[in-house]
Short mmCIF file of C-alpha atoms (C1' of nucleotides) in Angstrom, two decimals:
data_model
loop_
_atom_site.label_atom_id
_atom_site.label_comp_id
_atom_site.label_asym_id
_atom_site.label_seq_id
_atom_site.Cartn_x
_atom_site.Cartn_y
_atom_site.Cartn_z
CA UNK P 229 115.75 101.55 88.58
CA UNK P 230 116.44 105.40 88.54
CA UNK P 231 118.00 105.57 91.91
CA UNK P 232 118.88 109.19 92.12
CA UNK P 233 117.50 111.08 95.06
CA UNK P 234 115.13 113.08 93.40
CA UNK P 235 113.38 110.15 91.56
CA UNK P 236 113.01 108.07 95.17
CA UNK P 237 111.57 111.32 96.41
CA UNK P 238 108.95 111.86 93.30
CA UNK P 239 108.45 108.24 93.45
CA UNK P 240 107.60 107.96 97.20
CA UNK P 241 105.35 110.88 96.81
CA UNK P 242 103.31 109.70 93.93
CA UNK P 243 100.98 107.83 96.20
CA UNK P 244 97.92 109.00 97.94
CA UNK P 245 98.11 107.14 101.02
CA UNK P 246 101.85 108.14 101.53
CA UNK P 247 101.12 111.88 100.77
CA UNK P 248 98.09 111.36 103.44
CA UNK P 249 100.76 110.14 105.88
CA UNK P 250 103.04 113.10 105.23
CA UNK P 251 100.02 115.22 105.87
CA UNK P 252 99.34 113.64 109.21
CA UNK P 253 102.74 113.64 110.36
CA UNK P 254 103.18 117.33 109.64
CA UNK P 255 100.83 118.04 112.61
CA UNK P 256 103.01 115.74 114.82
CA UNK P 257 105.28 112.43 115.44
CA UNK P 258 102.80 109.21 115.93
CA UNK P 259 102.71 105.73 115.89
CA UNK P 260 102.33 103.21 112.97
CA UNK P 261 99.11 102.18 114.17
CA UNK P 262 97.68 105.57 114.58
CA UNK P 263 99.06 106.27 110.85
CA UNK P 264 97.38 103.27 109.67
CA UNK P 265 93.76 103.70 111.17
CA UNK P 266 92.33 106.17 108.24
CA UNK P 267 93.12 103.51 105.80
CA UNK P 268 91.18 100.42 104.49
CA UNK P 269 94.36 98.57 103.96
CA UNK P 270 96.33 96.01 106.24
CA UNK P 271 98.91 96.99 108.76
CA UNK P 272 101.73 95.21 106.57
CA UNK P 273 100.75 97.34 103.68
CA UNK P 274 101.39 100.64 105.92
CA UNK P 275 104.54 99.35 107.13
CA UNK P 276 105.66 99.34 103.16
CA UNK P 277 104.52 102.29 103.06
CA UNK P 278 106.61 103.67 105.63
CA UNK P 279 109.65 102.00 104.30
CA UNK P 280 109.11 103.79 101.11
CA UNK P 281 109.09 107.10 102.89
CA UNK P 282 111.99 106.22 105.18
CA UNK P 283 114.03 105.20 102.23
CA UNK P 284 113.04 108.42 100.52
CA UNK P 285 114.40 110.11 103.59
CA UNK P 286 110.78 111.81 104.00
CA UNK P 287 110.29 110.23 107.27
CA UNK P 288 112.64 109.25 110.36
CA UNK P 289 111.69 106.49 112.93
CA UNK P 290 112.20 106.31 116.70
CA UNK P 291 112.07 103.49 119.00
CA UNK P 292 110.04 104.02 121.98
CA UNK P 293 109.21 100.53 124.05
CA UNK P 294 106.75 98.87 121.84
CA UNK P 295 106.00 101.51 119.38
CA UNK P 296 108.03 102.86 116.43
CA UNK P 297 107.01 106.57 116.45
CA UNK P 298 107.56 108.05 112.84
CA UNK P 299 108.17 111.82 112.38
CA UNK P 300 108.18 114.03 109.19
CA UNK P 301 111.76 114.93 107.75
CA UNK P 302 111.48 117.84 105.56
CA UNK P 303 114.47 118.01 103.40
CA UNK P 304 113.24 116.23 100.43
CA UNK P 305 110.41 118.25 100.28
CA UNK P 306 112.77 121.08 100.13
CA UNK P 307 114.44 119.69 97.17
CA UNK P 308 111.10 119.06 95.39
CA UNK P 309 110.29 122.93 96.02
CA UNK P 310 113.76 123.79 94.84
CA UNK P 311 113.31 121.85 91.94
CA UNK P 312 110.10 122.97 90.75
CA UNK P 313 110.91 126.48 91.32
CA UNK P 314 113.06 126.48 88.33
CA UNK P 315 110.09 126.17 86.03
CA UNK P 316 108.24 128.99 88.13
CA UNK P 317 109.75 131.50 85.43
CA UNK P 318 108.93 129.36 82.46
CA UNK P 319 105.00 129.04 83.40
CA UNK P 320 104.79 132.78 84.28
CA UNK P 321 106.58 133.73 81.22
CA UNK P 322 104.30 131.54 79.29
CA UNK P 323 101.34 132.62 80.74
CA UNK P 324 102.28 136.22 79.51
CA UNK P 325 102.43 134.76 76.49
CA UNK P 326 99.35 132.97 76.43
CA UNK P 327 97.55 136.18 77.28
CA UNK P 328 99.34 138.04 74.59
CA UNK P 329 98.10 135.28 72.36
CA UNK P 330 94.46 135.54 73.35
CA UNK P 331 94.75 139.33 72.80
CA UNK P 332 95.94 138.78 69.49
CA UNK P 333 92.87 136.36 68.71
CA UNK P 334 90.32 139.15 69.83
CA UNK P 335 92.16 141.77 67.62
CA UNK P 336 91.92 139.16 64.63
CA UNK P 337 88.26 138.53 65.26
CA UNK P 338 87.42 142.16 65.41
CA UNK P 339 89.32 142.60 61.96
CA UNK P 340 87.36 139.76 60.59
CA UNK P 341 84.27 141.23 61.40
CA UNK P 342 85.27 144.14 59.89
CA UNK P 343 86.79 143.25 56.92
CA UNK P 344 84.63 140.28 56.30
CA UNK P 345 87.70 138.52 54.93
CA UNK P 346 89.23 135.14 56.32
CA UNK P 347 92.82 135.53 56.59
CA UNK P 348 95.13 132.41 56.83
CA UNK P 349 94.70 131.45 60.83
CA UNK P 350 96.60 128.99 62.78
CA UNK P 351 99.96 128.99 61.13
CA UNK P 352 102.01 125.77 61.93
CA UNK P 353 104.13 126.76 64.98
CA UNK P 354 107.80 126.46 63.90
CA UNK P 355 110.23 124.38 66.13
CA UNK P 356 112.50 126.11 68.49
CA UNK K 181 96.83 102.34 90.70
CA UNK K 182 96.40 105.66 92.55
CA UNK K 183 95.05 107.45 89.32
CA UNK K 184 94.47 110.75 91.15
CA UNK K 185 96.18 113.71 89.24
CA UNK K 186 98.91 114.39 92.01
CA UNK K 187 100.22 110.77 91.82
CA UNK K 188 100.04 110.67 88.04
CA UNK K 189 102.21 113.84 87.99
CA UNK K 190 104.96 112.68 91.02
CA UNK K 191 105.13 109.42 89.17
CA UNK K 192 105.87 110.99 85.76
CA UNK K 193 108.40 113.04 87.18
CA UNK K 194 110.10 110.00 89.09
CA UNK K 195 112.37 109.19 86.51
CA UNK K 196 115.38 111.29 85.53
CA UNK K 197 115.26 110.74 81.81
CA UNK K 198 111.53 112.40 81.76
CA UNK K 199 113.00 115.44 84.05
CA UNK K 200 115.66 115.91 81.49
CA UNK K 201 113.06 115.81 78.42
CA UNK K 202 111.01 118.50 80.58
CA UNK K 203 114.22 120.66 80.96
CA UNK K 204 115.18 120.56 77.42
CA UNK K 205 111.32 121.67 76.46
CA UNK K 206 111.35 124.55 78.72
CA UNK K 207 113.85 125.89 76.37
CA UNK K 208 111.56 125.33 73.47
CA UNK K 209 109.25 123.09 71.56
CA UNK K 210 111.25 120.25 69.45
CA UNK K 211 110.89 116.70 68.05
CA UNK K 212 111.15 112.99 69.26
CA UNK K 213 114.48 112.43 67.65
CA UNK K 214 115.76 115.74 69.13
CA UNK K 215 114.78 114.80 72.48
CA UNK K 216 115.81 111.02 72.23
CA UNK K 217 119.65 112.33 71.27
CA UNK K 218 121.11 112.58 74.38
CA UNK K 219 119.77 109.54 75.90
CA UNK K 220 121.44 105.87 75.61
CA UNK K 221 117.85 104.22 74.66
CA UNK K 222 116.27 103.31 71.66
CA UNK K 223 113.62 105.49 70.10
CA UNK K 224 110.54 103.35 71.44
CA UNK K 225 111.83 103.76 75.14
CA UNK K 226 111.62 107.47 74.45
CA UNK K 227 108.51 107.42 72.85
CA UNK K 228 107.09 105.80 76.32
CA UNK K 229 108.34 108.27 78.10
CA UNK K 230 106.63 110.80 76.25
CA UNK K 231 103.22 109.10 76.48
CA UNK K 232 103.64 109.16 80.64
CA UNK K 233 104.51 112.75 80.36
CA UNK K 234 101.35 113.49 77.80
CA UNK K 235 98.96 111.42 80.06
CA UNK K 236 100.12 113.31 83.28
CA UNK K 237 99.69 116.39 81.17
CA UNK K 238 103.07 117.51 81.51
CA UNK K 239 103.67 118.12 77.46
CA UNK K 240 101.28 118.33 74.68
CA UNK K 241 102.05 117.11 71.19
CA UNK K 242 101.57 118.67 67.92
CA UNK K 243 101.55 117.23 64.25
CA UNK K 244 104.01 118.99 61.52
CA UNK K 245 104.49 116.78 58.58
CA UNK K 246 106.28 113.65 59.92
CA UNK K 247 107.38 115.12 63.17
CA UNK K 248 105.23 115.25 66.47
CA UNK K 249 106.61 118.31 68.14
CA UNK K 250 106.46 118.20 72.07
CA UNK K 251 105.85 121.35 74.09
CA UNK K 252 105.86 121.46 77.89
CA UNK K 253 102.78 122.30 79.83
CA UNK K 254 103.14 123.96 82.96
CA UNK K 255 100.08 123.38 84.92
CA UNK K 256 100.77 119.84 86.78
CA UNK K 257 104.17 121.60 87.76
CA UNK K 258 101.99 124.77 89.01
CA UNK K 259 100.24 121.98 90.84
CA UNK K 260 103.42 120.16 92.23
CA UNK K 261 104.47 123.85 93.51
CA UNK K 262 101.39 124.31 95.34
CA UNK K 263 101.38 120.97 96.98
CA UNK K 264 104.94 121.25 98.23
CA UNK K 265 104.49 125.08 99.14
CA UNK K 266 102.14 123.85 101.90
CA UNK K 267 105.19 122.15 103.72
CA UNK K 268 107.61 125.27 103.60
CA UNK K 269 105.50 126.35 106.21
CA UNK K 270 106.58 123.25 108.04
CA UNK K 271 110.10 123.43 107.48
CA UNK K 272 110.08 126.95 108.41
CA UNK K 273 108.20 126.46 111.46
CA UNK K 274 105.09 127.97 110.36
CA UNK K 275 102.63 125.72 111.89
CA UNK K 276 99.52 128.17 112.58
CA UNK K 277 99.05 128.22 108.76
CA UNK K 278 99.90 124.83 108.07
CA UNK K 279 97.06 123.59 110.58
CA UNK K 280 94.56 125.15 108.65
CA UNK K 281 95.82 123.61 105.30
CA UNK K 282 95.81 120.03 107.14
CA UNK K 283 91.80 120.83 108.01
CA UNK K 284 91.10 121.39 104.27
CA UNK K 285 93.19 117.82 103.43
CA UNK K 286 90.65 115.86 105.34
CA UNK K 287 88.53 115.31 102.19
CA UNK K 288 91.44 113.98 100.30
CA UNK K 289 92.00 111.55 103.05
CA UNK K 290 88.30 110.70 102.80
CA UNK K 291 88.86 109.98 99.01
CA UNK K 292 91.62 107.73 99.76
CA UNK K 293 89.27 105.75 101.97
CA UNK K 294 86.75 105.36 99.53
CA UNK K 295 89.03 104.43 96.85
CA UNK K 296 90.59 101.80 98.77
CA UNK K 297 90.89 98.50 96.88
CA UNK K 298 89.92 96.09 99.82
CA UNK K 299 86.72 97.15 101.56
CA UNK K 300 85.65 94.14 103.44
CA UNK K 301 88.95 94.25 105.61
CA UNK K 302 88.12 93.99 109.20
CA UNK K 303 89.79 96.45 111.44
CA UNK K 304 88.43 97.42 114.94
CA UNK K 305 91.40 99.89 115.47
CA UNK K 306 90.47 101.12 118.97
CA UNK K 307 93.27 103.67 119.23
CA UNK K 308 92.43 107.27 118.64
"C1'" DT I 237 106.22 104.63 42.07
"C1'" DG I 238 109.81 103.70 45.46
"C1'" DG I 239 113.26 105.07 49.01
"C1'" DT I 240 114.14 108.12 53.18
"C1'" DT I 241 113.34 109.77 57.61
"C1'" DA I 242 110.23 110.10 61.90
"C1'" DA I 243 107.90 108.04 65.02
"C1'" DT I 244 104.64 104.54 66.86
"C1'" DT I 245 103.12 99.77 67.65
"C1'" DT I 246 103.64 95.16 68.69
"C1'" DA I 247 105.38 91.38 71.38
"C1'" DC I 248 108.18 90.14 74.57
"C1'" DC I 249 111.18 90.16 79.16
"C1'" DA I 250 112.93 91.55 83.65
"C1'" DT I 251 112.25 93.97 87.65
"C1'" DA I 252 109.55 97.06 90.70
"C1'" DT I 253 105.12 97.95 93.35
"C1'" DA I 254 101.30 97.25 96.15
"C1'" DG I 255 98.62 94.27 98.49
"C1'" DT I 256 97.15 90.04 101.47
"C1'" DA I 257 97.53 86.22 104.94
"C1'" DA I 258 99.86 84.51 108.42
"C1'" DA I 259 103.71 83.75 111.14
"C1'" DA I 260 107.37 86.07 113.89
"C1'" DT I 261 109.52 89.66 117.14
"C1'" DA I 262 109.77 93.10 120.67
"C1'" DC I 263 108.20 95.13 124.39
"C1'" DA I 264 105.59 95.91 128.87
"C1'" DG I 265 103.09 94.49 132.95
"C1'" DA I 266 100.44 91.21 135.89
"C1'" DT Y 172 106.51 83.36 132.74
"C1'" DC Y 173 102.50 84.24 130.65
"C1'" DT Y 174 99.73 87.10 127.86
"C1'" DG Y 175 98.30 91.25 124.93
"C1'" DT Y 176 99.78 95.06 122.19
"C1'" DA Y 177 102.49 96.99 118.11
"C1'" DT Y 178 105.00 96.19 114.55
"C1'" DT Y 179 107.64 93.55 111.08
"C1'" DT Y 180 108.62 89.75 108.42
"C1'" DT Y 181 108.06 85.98 105.21
"C1'" DA Y 182 105.89 83.95 101.30
"C1'" DC Y 183 102.78 84.74 97.50
"C1'" DT Y 184 99.87 87.04 93.83
"C1'" DA Y 185 98.75 90.54 90.32
"C1'" DT Y 186 99.95 94.38 88.05
"C1'" DA Y 187 102.61 98.24 86.68
"C1'" DT Y 188 107.00 99.78 84.46
"C1'" DG Y 189 111.05 100.40 81.78
"C1'" DG Y 190 113.56 98.62 78.60
"C1'" DT Y 191 114.71 95.79 73.74
"C1'" DA Y 192 114.04 94.19 68.88
"C1'" DA Y 193 111.29 94.05 64.88
"C1'" DA Y 194 107.28 95.46 62.00
"C1'" DT Y 195 104.42 99.16 60.73
"C1'" DT Y 196 102.68 104.04 60.05
"C1'" DA Y 197 102.90 108.34 58.18
"C1'" DA Y 198 104.72 111.95 55.66
"C1'" DC Y 199 107.85 113.84 52.49
"C1'" DC Y 200 110.82 113.84 47.98
"C1'" DA Y 201 112.88 112.51 43.63
#
DNA sequence: TGGTTAATTTACCATATAGTAAAATACAGA
DNA sequence: TCTGTATTTTACTATATGGTAAATTAACCA
């Protein structure tokens, strides 16, 4: 299901064979046979992977005699980059928090050593 | 199958419901019921989505009385960002650095070859 | 204790995905 | 026109995915 653009893109990227194909195409246009060579799977299987990539707009295909050259199309990758960038702020901020938390733990440890007293630790985090 | 980390992450992200859940969690930890509220699907369906996200390491879950608070875990998103950033060089025509990255990628390709399901396939592919 | 709320598990269904082998198509060139 | 090469299509299989309804577990509360 989930036929939206981004889902189709992520779905196409969720396979190591297909990502390897994209990596290969990043260094230049090539044929189906050439793309298939590194993999221990049949040619029809590779054809299917190419269809998935094409449907996701990650590759385009030409026609040259009996070859069907494939080339990388970057727009969906740009969309992925844009999507994931939204979260960069989150994980950067979260790492700040983590660092602060670890500092607090160190401080607490020191205090425990000093006062020889265990205070209530690990309070349940409240929602929101 | 493709159980490698990045494939699991992309696969988890290839669903608009799950991406919406992540977006909600970016603004704070919350419960399953709260997460489920915006969607026209049953609670078990949401539970399944959460399992997918948890298995991909995109969320972690706590226990607070009868609630299982979920929170965003950003590391897989960082990995996605890192992966896709390599292609920015491509769409910005920075081929020099991209080629260095492609060299590094050869070992991933080797992994794919190793984990291929059918090992007996005969394939005297003579093309380079 | 029993009732309520939160969430998961179970059992099931429909559809999608990833692969195969074998046949078919498309084109080049002698 | 016949042959070889490149690629796809067809038909089939096994497994994964995303959903449901109903039952179950877990914890709080009166």
